[in-house]
Coordinates of C-alpha atoms and ligand atoms in Angstrom, one line a residue:
X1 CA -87.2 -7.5 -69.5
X2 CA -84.8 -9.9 -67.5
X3 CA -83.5 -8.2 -64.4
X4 CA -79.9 -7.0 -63.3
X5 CA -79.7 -10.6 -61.3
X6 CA -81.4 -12.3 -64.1
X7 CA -78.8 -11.0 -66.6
X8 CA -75.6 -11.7 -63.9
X9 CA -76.9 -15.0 -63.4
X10 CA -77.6 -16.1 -67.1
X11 CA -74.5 -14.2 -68.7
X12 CA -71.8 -13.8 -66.1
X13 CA -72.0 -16.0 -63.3
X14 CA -70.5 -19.7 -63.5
X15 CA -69.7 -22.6 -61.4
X16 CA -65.7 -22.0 -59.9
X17 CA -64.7 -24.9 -58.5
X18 CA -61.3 -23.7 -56.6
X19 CA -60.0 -24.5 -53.5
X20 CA -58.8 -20.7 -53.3
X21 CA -62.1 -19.3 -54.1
X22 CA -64.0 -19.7 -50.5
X23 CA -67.1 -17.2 -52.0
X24 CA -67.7 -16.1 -56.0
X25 CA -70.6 -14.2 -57.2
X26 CA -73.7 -13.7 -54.9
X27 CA -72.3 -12.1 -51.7
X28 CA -71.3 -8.5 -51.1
X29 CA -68.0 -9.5 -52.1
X30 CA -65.8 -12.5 -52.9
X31 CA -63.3 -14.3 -50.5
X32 CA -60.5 -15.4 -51.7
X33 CA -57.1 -16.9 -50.4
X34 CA -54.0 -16.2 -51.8
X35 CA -51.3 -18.9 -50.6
X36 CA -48.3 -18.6 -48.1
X37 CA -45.5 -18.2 -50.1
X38 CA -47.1 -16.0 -52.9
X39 CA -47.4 -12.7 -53.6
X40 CA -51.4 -11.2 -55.3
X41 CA -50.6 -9.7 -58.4
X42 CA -53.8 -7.3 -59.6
X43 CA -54.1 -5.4 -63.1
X44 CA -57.3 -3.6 -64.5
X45 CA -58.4 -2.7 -68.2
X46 CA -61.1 -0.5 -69.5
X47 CA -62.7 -1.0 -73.1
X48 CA -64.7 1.5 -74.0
X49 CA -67.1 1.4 -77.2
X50 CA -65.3 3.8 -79.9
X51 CA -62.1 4.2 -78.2
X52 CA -61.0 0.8 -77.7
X53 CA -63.3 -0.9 -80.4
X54 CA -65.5 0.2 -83.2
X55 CA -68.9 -0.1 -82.8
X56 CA -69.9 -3.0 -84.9
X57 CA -67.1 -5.4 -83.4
X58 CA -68.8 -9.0 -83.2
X59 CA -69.5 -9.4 -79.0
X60 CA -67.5 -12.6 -78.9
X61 CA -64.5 -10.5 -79.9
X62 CA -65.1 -7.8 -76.9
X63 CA -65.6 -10.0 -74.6
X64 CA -62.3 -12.2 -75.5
X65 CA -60.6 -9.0 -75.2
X66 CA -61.5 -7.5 -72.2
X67 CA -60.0 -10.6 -70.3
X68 CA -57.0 -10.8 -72.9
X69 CA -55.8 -7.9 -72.3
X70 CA -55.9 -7.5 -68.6
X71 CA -54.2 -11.7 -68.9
X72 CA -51.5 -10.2 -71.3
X73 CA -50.6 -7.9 -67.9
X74 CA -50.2 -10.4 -65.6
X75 CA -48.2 -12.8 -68.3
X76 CA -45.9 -9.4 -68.1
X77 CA -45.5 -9.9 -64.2
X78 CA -44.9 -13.3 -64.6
X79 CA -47.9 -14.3 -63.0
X80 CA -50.8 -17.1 -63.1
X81 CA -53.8 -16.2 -63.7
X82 CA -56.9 -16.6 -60.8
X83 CA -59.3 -14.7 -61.0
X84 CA -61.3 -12.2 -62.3
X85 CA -64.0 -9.2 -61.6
X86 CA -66.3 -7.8 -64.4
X87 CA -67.8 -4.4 -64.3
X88 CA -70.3 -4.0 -67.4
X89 CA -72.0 -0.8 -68.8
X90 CA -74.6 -1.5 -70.7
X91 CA -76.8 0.7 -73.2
X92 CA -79.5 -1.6 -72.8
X93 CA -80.1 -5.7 -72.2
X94 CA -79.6 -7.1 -75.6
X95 CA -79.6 -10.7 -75.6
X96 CA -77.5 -11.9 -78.2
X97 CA -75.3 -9.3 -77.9
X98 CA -74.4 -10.5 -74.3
X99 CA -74.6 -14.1 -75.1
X100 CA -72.0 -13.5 -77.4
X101 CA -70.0 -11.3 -75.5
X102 CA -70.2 -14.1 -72.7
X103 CA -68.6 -16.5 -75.0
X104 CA -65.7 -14.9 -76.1
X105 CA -65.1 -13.8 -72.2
X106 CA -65.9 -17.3 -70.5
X107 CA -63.9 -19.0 -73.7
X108 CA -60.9 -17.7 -72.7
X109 CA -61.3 -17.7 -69.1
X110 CA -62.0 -21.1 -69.1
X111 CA -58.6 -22.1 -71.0
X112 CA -56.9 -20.4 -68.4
X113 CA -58.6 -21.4 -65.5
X114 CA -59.2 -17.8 -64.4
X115 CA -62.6 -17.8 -62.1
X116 CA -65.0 -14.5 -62.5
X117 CA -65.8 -14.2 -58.7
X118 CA -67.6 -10.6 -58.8
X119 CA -68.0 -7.0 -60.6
X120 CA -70.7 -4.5 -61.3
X121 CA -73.7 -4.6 -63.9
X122 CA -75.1 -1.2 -64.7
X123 CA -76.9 0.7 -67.6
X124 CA -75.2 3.3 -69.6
X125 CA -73.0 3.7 -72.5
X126 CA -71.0 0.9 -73.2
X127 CA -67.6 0.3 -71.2
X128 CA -66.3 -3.1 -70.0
X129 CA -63.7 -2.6 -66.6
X130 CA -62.1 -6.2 -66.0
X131 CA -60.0 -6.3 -63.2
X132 CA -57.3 -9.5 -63.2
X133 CA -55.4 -11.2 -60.4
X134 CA -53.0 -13.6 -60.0
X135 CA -50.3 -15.0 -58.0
X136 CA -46.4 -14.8 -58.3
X137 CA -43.8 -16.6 -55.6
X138 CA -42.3 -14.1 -53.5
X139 CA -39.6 -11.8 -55.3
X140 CA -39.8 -13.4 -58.6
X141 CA -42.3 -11.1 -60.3
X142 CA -40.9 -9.8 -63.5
X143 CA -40.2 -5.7 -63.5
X144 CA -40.0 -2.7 -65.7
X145 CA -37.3 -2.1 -63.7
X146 CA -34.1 -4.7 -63.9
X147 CA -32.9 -4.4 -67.2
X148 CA -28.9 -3.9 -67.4
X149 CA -26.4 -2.7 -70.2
X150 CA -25.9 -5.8 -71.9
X151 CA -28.8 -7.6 -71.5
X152 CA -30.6 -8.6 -75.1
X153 CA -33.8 -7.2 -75.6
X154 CA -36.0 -9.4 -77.0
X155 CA -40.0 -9.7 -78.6
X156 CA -42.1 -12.7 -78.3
X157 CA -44.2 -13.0 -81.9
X158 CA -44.1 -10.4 -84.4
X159 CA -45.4 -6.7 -84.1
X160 CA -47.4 -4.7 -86.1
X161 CA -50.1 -7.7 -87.0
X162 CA -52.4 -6.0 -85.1
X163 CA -51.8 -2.0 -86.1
X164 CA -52.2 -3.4 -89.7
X165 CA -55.2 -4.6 -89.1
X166 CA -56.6 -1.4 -87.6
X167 CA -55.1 0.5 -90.3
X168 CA -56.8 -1.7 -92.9
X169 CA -60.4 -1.5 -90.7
X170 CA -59.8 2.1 -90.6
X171 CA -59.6 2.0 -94.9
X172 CA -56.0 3.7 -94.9
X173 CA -54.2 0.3 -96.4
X174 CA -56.1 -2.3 -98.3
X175 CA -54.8 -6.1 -97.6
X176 CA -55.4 -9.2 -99.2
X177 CA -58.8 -11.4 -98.2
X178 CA -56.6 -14.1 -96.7
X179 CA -53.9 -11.5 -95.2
X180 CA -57.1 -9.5 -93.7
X181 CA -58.6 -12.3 -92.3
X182 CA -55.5 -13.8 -90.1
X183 CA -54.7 -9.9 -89.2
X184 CA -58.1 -9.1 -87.9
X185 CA -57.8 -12.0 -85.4
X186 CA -54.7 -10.6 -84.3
X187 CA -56.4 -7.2 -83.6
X188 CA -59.2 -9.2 -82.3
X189 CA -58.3 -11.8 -80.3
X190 CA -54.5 -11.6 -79.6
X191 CA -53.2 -14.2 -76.9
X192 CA -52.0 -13.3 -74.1
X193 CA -48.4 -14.7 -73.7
X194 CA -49.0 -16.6 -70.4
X195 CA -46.8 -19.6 -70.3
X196 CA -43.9 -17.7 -72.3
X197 CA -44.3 -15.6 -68.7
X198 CA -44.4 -17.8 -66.4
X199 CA -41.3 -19.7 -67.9
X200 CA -39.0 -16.1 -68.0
X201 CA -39.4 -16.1 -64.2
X202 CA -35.6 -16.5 -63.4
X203 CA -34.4 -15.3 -67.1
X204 CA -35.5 -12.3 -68.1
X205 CA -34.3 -9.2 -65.7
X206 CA -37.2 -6.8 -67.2
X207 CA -40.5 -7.4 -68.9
X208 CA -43.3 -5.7 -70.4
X209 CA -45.9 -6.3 -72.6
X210 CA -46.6 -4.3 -75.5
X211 CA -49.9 -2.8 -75.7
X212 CA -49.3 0.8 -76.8
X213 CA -46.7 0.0 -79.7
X214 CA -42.7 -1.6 -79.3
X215 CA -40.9 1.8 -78.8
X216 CA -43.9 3.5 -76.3
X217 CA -43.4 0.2 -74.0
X218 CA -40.0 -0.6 -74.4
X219 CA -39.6 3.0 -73.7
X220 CA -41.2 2.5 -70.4
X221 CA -38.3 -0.3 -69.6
X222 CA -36.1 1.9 -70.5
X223 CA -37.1 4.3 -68.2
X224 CA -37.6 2.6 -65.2
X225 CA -34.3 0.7 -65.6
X226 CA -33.0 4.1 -66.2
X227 CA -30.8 2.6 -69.1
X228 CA -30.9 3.2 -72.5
X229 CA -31.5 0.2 -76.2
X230 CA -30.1 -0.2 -79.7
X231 CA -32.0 -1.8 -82.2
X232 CA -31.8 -3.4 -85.1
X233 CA -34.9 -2.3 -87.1
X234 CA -33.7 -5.3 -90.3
X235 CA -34.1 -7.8 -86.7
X236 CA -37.3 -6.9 -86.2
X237 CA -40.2 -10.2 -86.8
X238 CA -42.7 -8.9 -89.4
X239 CA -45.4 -11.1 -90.5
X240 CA -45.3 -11.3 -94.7
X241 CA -48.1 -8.7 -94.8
X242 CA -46.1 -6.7 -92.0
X243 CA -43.0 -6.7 -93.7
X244 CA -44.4 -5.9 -97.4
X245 CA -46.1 -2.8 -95.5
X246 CA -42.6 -1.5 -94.3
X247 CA -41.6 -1.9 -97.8
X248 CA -44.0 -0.4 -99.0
X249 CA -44.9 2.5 -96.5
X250 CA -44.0 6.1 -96.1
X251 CA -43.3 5.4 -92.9
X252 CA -41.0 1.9 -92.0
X253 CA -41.6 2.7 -87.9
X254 CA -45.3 2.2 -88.3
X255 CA -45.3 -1.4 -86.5
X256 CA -43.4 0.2 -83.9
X257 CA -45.4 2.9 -82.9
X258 CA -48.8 1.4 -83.7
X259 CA -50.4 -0.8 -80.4
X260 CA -52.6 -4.0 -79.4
X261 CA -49.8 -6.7 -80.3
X262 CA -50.1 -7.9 -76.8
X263 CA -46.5 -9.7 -76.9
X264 CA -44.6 -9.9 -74.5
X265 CA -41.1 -7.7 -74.8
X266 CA -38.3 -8.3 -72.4
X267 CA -34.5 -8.6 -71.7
X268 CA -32.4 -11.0 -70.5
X269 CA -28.7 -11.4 -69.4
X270 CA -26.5 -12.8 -72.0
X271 CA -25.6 -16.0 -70.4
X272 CA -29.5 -16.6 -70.7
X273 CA -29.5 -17.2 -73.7
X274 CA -29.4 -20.9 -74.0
X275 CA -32.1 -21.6 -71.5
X276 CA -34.0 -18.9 -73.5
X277 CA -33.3 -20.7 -76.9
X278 CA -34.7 -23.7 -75.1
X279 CA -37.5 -22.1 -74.0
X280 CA -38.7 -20.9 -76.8
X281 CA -38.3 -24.3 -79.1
X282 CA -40.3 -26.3 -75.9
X283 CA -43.1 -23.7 -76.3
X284 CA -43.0 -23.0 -80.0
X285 CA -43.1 -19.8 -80.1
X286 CA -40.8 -17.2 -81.9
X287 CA -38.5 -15.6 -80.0
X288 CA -36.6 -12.7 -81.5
X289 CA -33.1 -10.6 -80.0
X290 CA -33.9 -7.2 -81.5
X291 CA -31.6 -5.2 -79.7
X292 CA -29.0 -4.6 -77.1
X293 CA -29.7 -2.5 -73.5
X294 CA -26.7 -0.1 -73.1
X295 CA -25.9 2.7 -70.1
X296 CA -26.4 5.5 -72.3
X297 CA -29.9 6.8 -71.9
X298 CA -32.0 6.6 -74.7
X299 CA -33.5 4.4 -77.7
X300 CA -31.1 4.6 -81.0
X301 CA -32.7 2.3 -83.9
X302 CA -29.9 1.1 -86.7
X303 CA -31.2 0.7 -90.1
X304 CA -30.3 -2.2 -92.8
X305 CA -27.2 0.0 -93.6
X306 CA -26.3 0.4 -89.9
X307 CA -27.2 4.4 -89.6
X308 CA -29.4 5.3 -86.8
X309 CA -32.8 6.4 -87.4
X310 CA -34.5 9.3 -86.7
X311 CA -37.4 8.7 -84.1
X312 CA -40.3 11.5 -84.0
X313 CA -43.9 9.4 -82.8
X314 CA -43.5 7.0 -79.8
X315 CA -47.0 5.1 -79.3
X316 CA -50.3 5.8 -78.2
X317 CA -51.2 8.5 -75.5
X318 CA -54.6 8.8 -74.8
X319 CA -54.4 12.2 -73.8
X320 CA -51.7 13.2 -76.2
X321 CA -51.9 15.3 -78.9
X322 CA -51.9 13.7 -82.2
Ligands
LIG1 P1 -74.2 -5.1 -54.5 O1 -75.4 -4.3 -54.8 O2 -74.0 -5.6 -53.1 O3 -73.0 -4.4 -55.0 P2 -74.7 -6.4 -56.9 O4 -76.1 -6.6 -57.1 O5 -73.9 -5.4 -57.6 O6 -74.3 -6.4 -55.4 O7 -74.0 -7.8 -57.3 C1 -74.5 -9.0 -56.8 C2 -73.4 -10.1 -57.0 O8 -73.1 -10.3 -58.4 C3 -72.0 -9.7 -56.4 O9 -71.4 -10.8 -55.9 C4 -71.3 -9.1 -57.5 O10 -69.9 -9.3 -57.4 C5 -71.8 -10.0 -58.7 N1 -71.8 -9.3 -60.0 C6 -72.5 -8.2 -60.4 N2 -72.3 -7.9 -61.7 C7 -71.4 -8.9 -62.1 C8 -70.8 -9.1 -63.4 N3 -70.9 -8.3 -64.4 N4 -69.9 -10.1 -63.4 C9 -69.7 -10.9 -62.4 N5 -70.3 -10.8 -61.2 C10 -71.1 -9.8 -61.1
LIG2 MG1 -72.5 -3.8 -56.9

C-alpha cells in the first residue's frame, strides 16, 4: 500500500520550473512571488462525487475538471493563470483511478502553464478542492460590477451544450451517437475561456462566467451593476442539437437555466464593438451580442415575435428548493 507521500509524489507532484515559484510541493507551504505591478487573483472549486459528477465519470475527465473550472474563474477576472493547490479526498488509493485523474489534471495544467505548488491528501469520500491563482495588472481585473445601460451583452460559444449532455446522461432526452459524443465532451471537459479573458481587459466593463446557467449568472451582473438586460432569446448561439431541443422542448429556456457551459458572458460599451469584432476573428471563437443592459432593473427576454417572455426557474442553487 503506497503511502500518503508515495501517492503525492507519484500522482501529484511535478517539476515547476518558474521564476515566481521560489518553493512547490515538499515544504509546510509554498512561496511564491507575485510581481510589482500586479494584483493575486485567487478562486477555489469543490467537486464532489454525486453532486458535481456521477460516479462512473472516467478519472481523466475529473481531474480535467477540477482545474477547468476553477481556470474558467480566473479567465472571468481576466486573469493568467499561475498556480495551483490540490486538496484530494480519497475513498481509498486506487492506482489507475489516480493515474488517470492525474492526466486529465496535469494535461491541462500543463497547456496553461499553471504550477501545482501544494494541497492536502486525505482518505474519505471522494471530493476534489482546487484552489487557482493568478495575476491581473493593477485595476484592470474584469467585474461583476461595471456594466452600464447600453452596453451589449454578449456570450462567448454557445450555451446549453453542456445541460444537454447532462440531460441525455440523466436518460430524460435521447441524442444522436455523434451529437452525444461531441456533447459529452462539453459536459466533460469544457475549456476554460482564458485568452478570450485576457484579451477583454480594456473592452468589456463586466464579466462573468457561466457556470450555474446564462440567466442565474447574468443575473449576478445584473445585480451587482444594479442595472437591469433585454434579450433576444432568437440571438441566442445553439449548437444544431441545442437548437433542435428548443424546438422540440416543453420548455425553450432550458439552455438558459441549465449550468457547466463554462463560457464566458460579458458586456461591453458600444463603441467596443469593432475591437471586439476583431477580437473574436484573431481568436476564432464565436462571439455573440444577445442582448442589451438597460437602467431598469430586471431581465426581460423577447421572443422570435418580439413579446417578452415569462421567466419562472433561474439556475442552479445548491441549497434551493427544486
Ligand atoms: P503537512 O502535514 O505539513 O500539511 P503534507 O504531508 O500534507 O504536509 O504535505 C506535504 C507536501 O505535499 C506539502 O508541500 C503539500 O502542499 C504537498 N501536498 C500534499 N497533498 C498534495 C496534493 N494533493 N497535491 C499537491 N501537493 C500536495
Ligand atoms: Mg497538510
Amino acid at each position: 500500500m503506497p503511502s500518503e507521500f508515495d501517492i503525492i509524489q507519484r500522482f501529484f507532484s511535478r517539476d515547476v520550473d518558474a521564476p515566481d515559484v521560489v518553493l512547490g510541493i515538499g515544504d509546510d507551504a509554498a512561496l511564491l512571488s507575485v510581481p510589482e505591478g500586479q494584483q493575486l487573483v485567487v478562486t477555489a472549486d469543490t467537486l464532489i462525487e454525486n453532486v458535481h459528477f456521477p460516479e462512473e465519470i472516467p478519472p481523466e475527465f475529473i481531474g480535467y475538471k477540477s482545474l477547468a473550472v476553477n481556470l474558467s474563474d480566473l479567465a472571468a477576472m481576466g486573469a493568467t493563470p499561475k498556480w495551483v493547490t490540490l486538496a484530494i479526498s480519497l475513498p481509498a488509493v486506487d492506482e489507475v483511478w489516480l493515474e488517470g485523474f492525474s492526466r486529465g489534471f496535469h494535461g491541462l495544467a500543463e497547456r496553461h502553464h499553471v504550477g501545482l505548488v501544494g494541497g492536502d491528501t486525505t482518505r474519505g469520500a471522494l471530493s476534489i478542492t482546487v484552489q487557482a491563482m493568478g495575476w491581473v495588472p493593477e485595476q484592470q481585473a474584469l467585474l461583476r460590477s461595471g456594466a452600464r445601460p447600453g452596453d451589449q451583452i454578449y456570450v462567448s460559444g454557445t450555451i446549453g451544450d453542456a445541460g444537454l449532455a447532462l440531460s441525455a446522461l440523466q436518460g430524460n432526452v435521447s441524442l444522436g451517437a455523434d451529437d452525444y459524443q461531441d456533447l459529452i465532451l462539453r459536459l466533460h471537459k469544457p475549456t476554460p475561456r482564458i485568452e478570450l479573458g485576457l484579451n477583454l481587459r480594456g473592452l468589456a466593463s463586466s464579466c462573468i462566467d457561466i457556470s450555474d446557467g446564462l440567466m442565474a449568472d447574468l443575473g449576478h451582473i445584473l445585480e451587482a451593476s444594479d442595472v437591469g438586460a433585454e434579450i433576444d432569446l432568437v440571438n441566442l448561439p445553439y449548437s444544431k442539437p441545442v437548437a433542435r431541443w428548443v424546438d422540440e422542448s416543453e420548455n425553450p429556456l432550458s439552455p438558459l437555466v441549465l449550468g457547466d457551459d463554462y463560457e464566458l458572458a460579458f458586456t461591453i460599451p458600444p463603441h467596443h464593438q469593432e475591437a471586439l469584432d476583431i477580437l473574436a476573428h484573431d481568436l476564432d471563437i464565436r462571439l455573440t451580442q444577445i442582448g442589451t443592459i438597460v437602467s431598469e432593473p430586471g431581465m426581460t427576454l423577447f421572443n422570435s415575435a418580439g413579446e417578452p417572455v415569462k421567466v419562472t426557474r433561474t439556475g442552479y442553487d445548491h441549497f434551493g428548493t427544486p
